[in-house]
Structures are given as structure tokens and as C-alpha cells.
Amino acid sequence: MFVNEQVFISCDTKFDRALLDYYGPKSSVMFHGVQFFRGSVHAPLDDLRDLPEEMTRKMYLLHYSDDWELQQIAEFGGWAEQGASTVSELLPCFGLLGFSL
């Protein structure tokens, strides 16, 4: 999903490099589902780590499992807020970054 030509949200998407290469440069902020193993529904963290820094630094990870605090994600924007139902809730500083939807 690409919202207001500035926010990319992967929803339940496996790793798709072509999709990310297309929307990454157009996005001001990105949200991507992540898992800490191969297979299943979301992109493995190791695959997302292979993306360029220009993309990962504006990417916030969501749909993560309970052991998320054990993961090192310094190259990413951070973790999206669990239980959020709006983009502003997903990323509490969204408004502070100058974005509006």
C-alpha cells in the first residue's frame, strides 16, 4: 500500500526486492512486516538488512514476534508501535517529522 505518495506499508508481504526498489525511493517513511526466520508470511530480517541504507533508515518494522527485543536493528528506523490502528499510532513521531495524511 502506498499512502499519499509518501508512506509505504507492506501489510502481509514476503520479501519482494523489486517492489521495495520501486517504492523505496518514492517513500518518505516505510513500514514492513518482519520475522526472524525464513518462510511464512513476512520478510526475514536478514533479507531486509540487505537493502540499501537509504531505505532501511526510513523503514519501521511491524508484525514482529514477542522476542523482538533480542534483535539488533540499528540500521532501521525502529519498531512500529504494537496495537496501533493508524499511521500516526504506528510511528508516534510521525507528526513531528512533518508528515500529515
PDB file of C-alpha atoms in Angstrom:
ATOM      1  CA  MET A   1       0.000   0.000   0.000  1.00  0.00           C
ATOM      2  CA  PHE A   2       1.325   3.472  -0.880  1.00  0.00           C
ATOM      3  CA  VAL A   3      -0.425   6.268   1.026  1.00  0.00           C
ATOM      4  CA  ASN A   4      -0.425   9.882  -0.210  1.00  0.00           C
ATOM      5  CA  GLU A   5       2.639   9.193  -2.318  1.00  0.00           C
ATOM      6  CA  GLN A   6       4.819   9.231   0.801  1.00  0.00           C
ATOM      7  CA  VAL A   7       4.106   6.232   3.069  1.00  0.00           C
ATOM      8  CA  PHE A   8       4.778   2.624   2.021  1.00  0.00           C
ATOM      9  CA  ILE A   9       3.118  -0.130   4.108  1.00  0.00           C
ATOM     10  CA  SER A  10       3.886  -3.735   3.196  1.00  0.00           C
ATOM     11  CA  CYS A  11       0.970  -5.353   5.063  1.00  0.00           C
ATOM     12  CA  ASP A  12       1.409  -9.166   4.919  1.00  0.00           C
ATOM     13  CA  THR A  13       4.121  -9.368   2.271  1.00  0.00           C
ATOM     14  CA  LYS A  14       7.051 -11.702   1.833  1.00  0.00           C
ATOM     15  CA  PHE A  15      10.347 -10.123   0.822  1.00  0.00           C
ATOM     16  CA  ASP A  16       9.975  -8.586  -2.654  1.00  0.00           C
ATOM     17  CA  ARG A  17      13.111  -6.689  -3.656  1.00  0.00           C
ATOM     18  CA  ALA A  18      11.592  -5.355  -6.894  1.00  0.00           C
ATOM     19  CA  LEU A  19       8.623  -3.893  -5.004  1.00  0.00           C
ATOM     20  CA  LEU A  20      10.901  -2.265  -2.437  1.00  0.00           C
ATOM     21  CA  ASP A  21      13.240  -0.919  -5.116  1.00  0.00           C
ATOM     22  CA  TYR A  22      10.223   0.685  -6.806  1.00  0.00           C
ATOM     23  CA  TYR A  23       8.569   2.257  -3.740  1.00  0.00           C
ATOM     24  CA  GLY A  24      11.633   2.842  -1.558  1.00  0.00           C
ATOM     25  CA  PRO A  25      12.951   5.928  -3.385  1.00  0.00           C
ATOM     26  CA  LYS A  26       9.424   7.395  -3.579  1.00  0.00           C
ATOM     27  CA  SER A  27       8.693   6.906   0.140  1.00  0.00           C
ATOM     28  CA  SER A  28       9.302   9.314   2.975  1.00  0.00           C
ATOM     29  CA  VAL A  29       8.665   6.562   5.513  1.00  0.00           C
ATOM     30  CA  MET A  30       8.202   2.804   5.131  1.00  0.00           C
ATOM     31  CA  PHE A  31       6.561   0.135   7.288  1.00  0.00           C
ATOM     32  CA  HIS A  32       7.422  -3.504   6.624  1.00  0.00           C
ATOM     33  CA  GLY A  33       6.364  -6.741   8.291  1.00  0.00           C
ATOM     34  CA  VAL A  34       9.290  -8.745   9.620  1.00  0.00           C
ATOM     35  CA  GLN A  35      10.012 -12.172  11.036  1.00  0.00           C
ATOM     36  CA  PHE A  36      13.200 -13.563  12.493  1.00  0.00           C
ATOM     37  CA  PHE A  37      13.292 -16.788  10.434  1.00  0.00           C
ATOM     38  CA  ARG A  38      12.771 -17.875   6.799  1.00  0.00           C
ATOM     39  CA  GLY A  39       9.379 -18.776   5.305  1.00  0.00           C
ATOM     40  CA  SER A  40       5.858 -17.902   6.422  1.00  0.00           C
ATOM     41  CA  VAL A  41       4.224 -14.525   5.721  1.00  0.00           C
ATOM     42  CA  HIS A  42       6.646 -11.657   6.386  1.00  0.00           C
ATOM     43  CA  ALA A  43      10.114 -10.726   5.180  1.00  0.00           C
ATOM     44  CA  PRO A  44      13.019 -12.262   7.081  1.00  0.00           C
ATOM     45  CA  LEU A  45      15.038  -9.648   8.955  1.00  0.00           C
ATOM     46  CA  ASP A  46      18.206 -10.885   7.242  1.00  0.00           C
ATOM     47  CA  ASP A  47      16.718 -10.091   3.802  1.00  0.00           C
ATOM     48  CA  LEU A  48      15.663  -6.597   4.881  1.00  0.00           C
ATOM     49  CA  ARG A  49      19.195  -5.985   6.162  1.00  0.00           C
ATOM     50  CA  ASP A  50      20.456  -6.424   2.585  1.00  0.00           C
ATOM     51  CA  LEU A  51      18.566  -3.302   1.449  1.00  0.00           C
ATOM     52  CA  PRO A  52      20.428  -0.009   0.924  1.00  0.00           C
ATOM     53  CA  GLU A  53      20.834   2.240   3.948  1.00  0.00           C
ATOM     54  CA  GLU A  54      18.742   4.969   2.261  1.00  0.00           C
ATOM     55  CA  MET A  55      15.824   2.557   2.524  1.00  0.00           C
ATOM     56  CA  THR A  56      16.428   0.883   5.900  1.00  0.00           C
ATOM     57  CA  ARG A  57      16.920   4.113   7.832  1.00  0.00           C
ATOM     58  CA  LYS A  58      13.354   5.193   6.950  1.00  0.00           C
ATOM     59  CA  MET A  59      11.873   1.700   7.466  1.00  0.00           C
ATOM     60  CA  TYR A  60       9.936   0.827  10.619  1.00  0.00           C
ATOM     61  CA  LEU A  61       9.354  -2.845  11.334  1.00  0.00           C
ATOM     62  CA  LEU A  62       5.960  -4.284  12.246  1.00  0.00           C
ATOM     63  CA  HIS A  63       4.206  -7.650  12.710  1.00  0.00           C
ATOM     64  CA  TYR A  64       7.180  -8.783  14.774  1.00  0.00           C
ATOM     65  CA  SER A  65       7.142 -11.642  17.284  1.00  0.00           C
ATOM     66  CA  ASP A  66       7.425 -11.497  21.061  1.00  0.00           C
ATOM     67  CA  ASP A  67      11.217 -11.884  21.044  1.00  0.00           C
ATOM     68  CA  TRP A  68      11.679  -8.595  19.163  1.00  0.00           C
ATOM     69  CA  GLU A  69      13.737  -7.030  21.955  1.00  0.00           C
ATOM     70  CA  LEU A  70      16.503  -9.584  21.317  1.00  0.00           C
ATOM     71  CA  GLN A  71      17.005  -8.286  17.767  1.00  0.00           C
ATOM     72  CA  GLN A  72      19.532  -5.618  16.811  1.00  0.00           C
ATOM     73  CA  ILE A  73      18.027  -3.201  14.271  1.00  0.00           C
ATOM     74  CA  ALA A  74      20.226  -0.107  14.487  1.00  0.00           C
ATOM     75  CA  GLU A  75      20.227   0.250  10.679  1.00  0.00           C
ATOM     76  CA  PHE A  76      16.411   0.610  10.615  1.00  0.00           C
ATOM     77  CA  GLY A  77      14.166   3.483  11.651  1.00  0.00           C
ATOM     78  CA  GLY A  78      12.885   1.389  14.546  1.00  0.00           C
ATOM     79  CA  TRP A  79       9.970  -0.745  15.649  1.00  0.00           C
ATOM     80  CA  ALA A  80       6.413   0.321  14.790  1.00  0.00           C
ATOM     81  CA  GLU A  81       4.136   0.581  17.811  1.00  0.00           C
ATOM     82  CA  GLN A  82       2.262  -2.679  18.537  1.00  0.00           C
ATOM     83  CA  GLY A  83      -1.532  -2.466  18.625  1.00  0.00           C
ATOM     84  CA  ALA A  84      -1.647   0.709  16.529  1.00  0.00           C
ATOM     85  CA  SER A  85      -4.539   1.230  14.129  1.00  0.00           C
ATOM     86  CA  THR A  86      -3.398   4.421  12.369  1.00  0.00           C
ATOM     87  CA  VAL A  87      -0.132   5.531  10.792  1.00  0.00           C
ATOM     88  CA  SER A  88       0.247   8.196  13.488  1.00  0.00           C
ATOM     89  CA  GLU A  89      -0.033   5.486  16.143  1.00  0.00           C
ATOM     90  CA  LEU A  90       2.363   3.169  14.275  1.00  0.00           C
ATOM     91  CA  LEU A  91       5.038   5.829  14.443  1.00  0.00           C
ATOM     92  CA  PRO A  92       4.391   8.206  17.360  1.00  0.00           C
ATOM     93  CA  CYS A  93       6.778  10.849  15.984  1.00  0.00           C
ATOM     94  CA  PHE A  94       5.024  10.853  12.567  1.00  0.00           C
ATOM     95  CA  GLY A  95       3.618  14.357  13.041  1.00  0.00           C
ATOM     96  CA  LEU A  96       6.915  15.632  14.406  1.00  0.00           C
ATOM     97  CA  LEU A  97       8.601  14.531  11.183  1.00  0.00           C
ATOM     98  CA  GLY A  98       6.320  16.884   9.252  1.00  0.00           C
ATOM     99  CA  PHE A  99       4.033  14.269   7.713  1.00  0.00           C
ATOM    100  CA  SER A 100       0.281  14.564   7.512  1.00  0.00           C
ATOM    101  CA  LEU A 101      -2.298  12.286   5.936  1.00  0.00           C
TER     102      LEU A 101
END
